[in-house]
CSV table of C-alpha atoms in Angstrom, one decimal:
chain,number,residue,atom,x,y,z
T,168,ASP,CA,-111.0,118.0,9.2
T,169,MET,CA,-107.4,117.8,10.7
T,170,PHE,CA,-108.6,115.4,13.4
T,171,LYS,CA,-109.9,112.7,11.1
T,172,ALA,CA,-107.8,109.6,10.7
T,173,GLY,CA,-105.7,109.8,7.6
T,174,THR,CA,-105.4,106.0,7.2
T,175,ASN,CA,-107.4,102.8,8.0
T,176,ASN,CA,-105.0,102.0,10.9
T,177,ASP,CA,-107.2,101.5,14.0
T,178,LEU,CA,-104.5,102.9,16.3
T,179,THR,CA,-104.3,106.0,14.2
T,180,GLU,CA,-108.0,106.5,14.3
T,181,ILE,CA,-108.1,106.1,18.1
T,182,VAL,CA,-105.2,108.5,18.8
T,183,ASP,CA,-106.4,111.1,16.2
T,184,LYS,CA,-109.6,111.6,18.2
T,185,ASN,CA,-107.3,113.1,20.9
T,186,TYR,CA,-105.6,115.5,18.5
T,187,TYR,CA,-102.7,113.3,17.5
T,188,ARG,CA,-101.9,111.9,14.1
T,189,ILE,CA,-99.5,109.0,13.9
T,190,THR,CA,-96.9,109.3,11.2
T,191,LYS,CA,-94.8,106.2,11.6
T,192,LYS,CA,-93.8,103.4,13.9
T,193,ILE,CA,-90.5,104.0,15.7
T,194,ALA,CA,-90.1,100.7,17.6
T,195,ASP,CA,-91.9,97.5,18.6
T,196,GLY,CA,-91.2,95.8,21.9
T,197,GLY,CA,-92.4,92.8,23.7
T,198,MET,CA,-94.9,94.9,25.7
T,199,GLY,CA,-95.9,97.7,23.4
T,200,SER,CA,-95.0,100.0,20.5
T,201,ILE,CA,-93.7,103.5,20.1
T,202,TYR,CA,-94.9,105.8,17.3
T,203,GLU,CA,-93.9,109.2,16.0
T,204,ALA,CA,-96.9,111.5,15.9
T,205,ILE,CA,-98.0,115.0,15.3
T,206,GLN,CA,-99.9,116.8,18.1
T,207,TYR,CA,-102.3,119.4,16.9
T,208,GLY,CA,-103.6,122.5,18.7
T,209,THR,CA,-105.4,125.7,18.0
T,210,GLU,CA,-104.3,128.3,15.5
T,211,GLY,CA,-102.2,125.8,13.5
T,212,PHE,CA,-100.1,124.6,16.4
T,213,GLU,CA,-98.2,121.4,15.6
T,214,LYS,CA,-95.6,119.5,17.6
T,215,ILE,CA,-93.8,116.2,17.0
T,216,VAL,CA,-94.3,113.8,19.9
T,217,ALA,CA,-93.8,110.1,20.6
T,218,ILE,CA,-96.7,107.9,21.5
T,219,LYS,CA,-96.1,104.9,23.7
T,220,THR,CA,-98.9,102.2,23.7
T,221,ILE,CA,-99.5,98.8,25.2
T,222,HIS,CA,-100.1,95.7,23.0
T,223,GLU,CA,-103.7,94.6,23.0
T,224,ASN,CA,-102.9,91.2,24.6
T,225,PHE,CA,-101.8,93.1,27.8
T,226,HIS,CA,-105.0,95.2,28.0
T,227,ASN,CA,-106.5,92.9,30.6
T,228,GLU,CA,-103.3,92.4,32.6
T,229,LYS,CA,-104.0,94.5,35.7
T,230,GLU,CA,-100.5,94.5,37.1
T,231,PHE,CA,-99.0,95.5,33.7
T,232,ILE,CA,-101.6,98.3,33.3
T,233,GLU,CA,-100.7,99.6,36.8
T,234,MET,CA,-97.1,99.6,35.9
T,235,PHE,CA,-97.8,101.6,32.7
T,236,MET,CA,-99.9,104.1,34.6
T,237,GLY,CA,-97.3,104.3,37.4
T,238,GLU,CA,-94.7,105.3,34.8
T,239,ALA,CA,-96.9,108.1,33.5
T,240,LYS,CA,-97.7,109.4,37.0
T,241,LEU,CA,-94.1,109.1,38.1
T,242,VAL,CA,-92.2,110.6,35.2
T,243,ALA,CA,-94.8,113.4,34.7
T,244,ASN,CA,-93.2,115.1,37.7
T,245,LEU,CA,-89.6,114.4,36.7
T,246,VAL,CA,-88.8,117.5,34.8
T,247,HIS,CA,-85.1,117.5,33.9
T,248,GLN,CA,-83.0,118.3,30.8
T,249,HIS,CA,-81.7,114.7,30.7
T,250,ILE,CA,-85.0,112.8,31.2
T,251,VAL,CA,-87.5,112.4,28.4
T,252,GLN,CA,-90.5,114.5,29.3
T,253,ILE,CA,-94.1,113.0,29.6
T,254,TYR,CA,-96.8,115.2,28.2
T,255,GLN,CA,-100.0,113.2,28.7
T,256,PHE,CA,-101.4,109.9,29.8
T,257,GLY,CA,-104.7,108.8,28.2
T,258,LYS,CA,-107.1,106.1,27.5
T,259,LEU,CA,-109.3,105.9,24.5
T,260,ASP,CA,-111.6,102.9,24.1
T,261,ASN,CA,-109.5,100.1,25.5
T,262,MET,CA,-106.1,101.6,24.6
T,263,TYR,CA,-103.8,103.2,27.1
T,264,TYR,CA,-101.1,105.5,25.8
T,265,ILE,CA,-98.5,108.0,26.9
T,266,ALA,CA,-97.6,111.0,24.8
T,267,MET,CA,-94.0,112.1,25.4
T,268,GLU,CA,-91.1,114.1,24.2
T,269,TYR,CA,-89.9,113.0,20.7
T,270,ILE,CA,-86.1,112.5,20.5
T,271,ASP,CA,-84.7,112.7,17.0
T,272,GLY,CA,-81.7,110.5,17.2
T,273,ILE,CA,-80.6,107.0,18.2
T,274,ASN,CA,-80.2,105.0,21.4
T,275,LEU,CA,-76.9,104.1,23.0
T,276,GLN,CA,-77.1,100.5,21.8
T,277,GLU,CA,-77.3,101.6,18.2
T,278,PHE,CA,-74.4,104.1,18.8
T,279,ILE,CA,-72.2,101.3,20.2
T,280,GLN,CA,-73.2,98.8,17.5
T,281,ARG,CA,-72.4,101.4,14.7
T,282,HIS,CA,-68.9,101.9,16.2
T,283,ARG,CA,-68.4,98.1,16.3
T,284,GLU,CA,-69.4,97.7,12.7
T,285,LYS,CA,-66.9,100.4,11.7
T,286,LYS,CA,-64.3,98.9,14.1
T,287,ILE,CA,-63.9,102.3,15.8
T,288,LYS,CA,-63.5,102.6,19.6
T,289,ILE,CA,-65.7,105.1,21.2
T,290,PRO,CA,-63.5,107.9,22.6
T,291,ILE,CA,-63.2,107.9,26.4
T,292,ASP,CA,-64.3,111.5,26.6
T,293,ILE,CA,-67.5,110.8,24.6
T,294,GLY,CA,-68.3,107.8,26.8
T,295,THR,CA,-67.6,109.8,29.9
T,296,TYR,CA,-69.9,112.6,28.7
T,297,ILE,CA,-72.8,110.2,28.0
T,298,ILE,CA,-72.6,108.4,31.3
T,299,SER,CA,-72.2,111.6,33.3
T,300,ARG,CA,-75.5,112.9,31.8
T,301,VAL,CA,-77.2,109.7,32.7
T,302,CYS,CA,-75.8,110.1,36.2
T,303,ARG,CA,-77.2,113.7,36.4
T,304,ALA,CA,-80.6,112.4,35.4
T,305,LEU,CA,-80.5,109.6,38.0
T,306,GLU,CA,-79.3,112.0,40.8
T,307,TYR,CA,-82.2,114.2,40.0
T,308,ALA,CA,-84.7,111.3,40.1
T,309,HIS,CA,-83.2,109.9,43.3
T,310,ALA,CA,-83.4,113.2,45.1
T,311,LYS,CA,-87.0,114.1,43.8
T,312,ARG,CA,-89.5,114.9,46.6
T,313,ASP,CA,-93.3,115.2,46.6
T,314,LYS,CA,-95.2,118.4,47.5
T,315,GLU,CA,-94.9,117.5,51.2
T,316,GLY,CA,-91.1,117.2,50.9
T,317,ASN,CA,-91.0,113.4,51.2
T,318,LEU,CA,-88.6,111.5,48.9
T,319,LEU,CA,-90.3,109.7,46.1
T,320,ASN,CA,-87.7,106.9,46.4
T,321,VAL,CA,-87.4,106.6,42.6
T,322,VAL,CA,-85.1,103.9,41.3
T,323,HIS,CA,-85.1,103.4,37.5
T,324,ARG,CA,-84.2,99.6,37.5
T,325,ASP,CA,-83.6,99.4,33.8
T,326,ILE,CA,-80.5,101.5,33.0
T,327,SER,CA,-79.3,99.9,29.7
T,328,PRO,CA,-78.1,101.2,26.3
T,329,LYS,CA,-81.6,100.9,24.8
T,330,ASN,CA,-83.0,103.4,27.4
T,331,ILE,CA,-80.3,106.0,26.9
T,332,LEU,CA,-81.1,108.2,23.9
T,333,ILE,CA,-78.7,110.6,22.0
T,334,ASN,CA,-80.3,113.2,19.7
T,335,THR,CA,-78.7,114.5,16.5
T,336,GLU,CA,-77.1,117.3,18.4
T,337,GLY,CA,-75.4,114.9,20.9
T,338,PHE,CA,-77.8,115.6,23.8
T,339,VAL,CA,-78.4,112.6,26.1
T,340,LYS,CA,-81.8,111.7,27.5
T,341,LEU,CA,-82.8,108.9,29.8
T,342,THR,CA,-86.1,107.2,29.0
T,343,ASP,CA,-88.4,104.3,29.9
T,344,PHE,CA,-89.2,104.4,33.6
T,345,GLY,CA,-91.7,101.7,32.9
T,346,ILE,CA,-90.4,99.4,35.6
T,347,ALA,CA,-89.2,102.1,38.0
T,348,LYS,CA,-89.7,101.6,41.7
T,349,ALA,CA,-91.3,104.5,43.5
T,350,LYS,CA,-92.8,104.1,47.0
T,351,LYS,CA,-95.8,106.2,46.1
T,352,TYR,CA,-96.9,104.4,42.9
T,353,MET,CA,-95.5,100.9,42.6
T,354,ILE,CA,-96.2,97.6,44.3
T,355,ASN,CA,-93.1,96.3,45.9
T,356,ARG,CA,-92.3,92.9,44.3
T,357,GLU,CA,-88.6,92.9,45.2
T,358,GLY,CA,-87.3,89.4,45.5
T,359,ASP,CA,-90.3,87.9,43.7
T,360,ILE,CA,-89.5,88.9,40.1
T,361,LEU,CA,-86.5,90.1,38.1
T,362,MET,CA,-86.8,93.7,37.0
T,363,GLY,CA,-84.8,95.1,34.1
T,364,LYS,CA,-82.3,93.2,32.0
T,365,ALA,CA,-80.2,90.5,33.7
T,366,GLN,CA,-76.9,91.7,32.1
T,367,TYR,CA,-77.3,95.2,33.5
């Protein structure tokens, strides 16, 4: 049965019930984890996706769960070539997850670090290309309107090298709208808490 869990990993068992099989962990963060997974469909359909989850110790944190759900709802309608696409938001047992586009590549922080290790300066034209694609993604998000024609008022609030992905073909994708501000979805805590990373 292709939908049975292949390992004893509890997370794999939970996600497999919804036609995903986790193949490896991509990254661990303070709030959650990201996994590479295979999405299965009818007639032998298979697609590599990324699964974003929340750590168990945050499952009872109402504000954090609302932020996680807000990201899924917000980005689901941001369809742009330079924004990582959201496929599905789900909850199985006590676990929330987001299934999203899988990017085979590295983030900008890794790209910069590798150049530093090799003592090579990133060419100006490459740097300009990367940032211009991020700007295209942001311009699209900033101008996005709902069905009634009202601006969503989307602001990413965490543009940093870790959230800018570059695939193996050099294509740039913006990710992690997890702390984005959107009038429709998010509680306005401006001035109460620091959002994003201080240095950016």
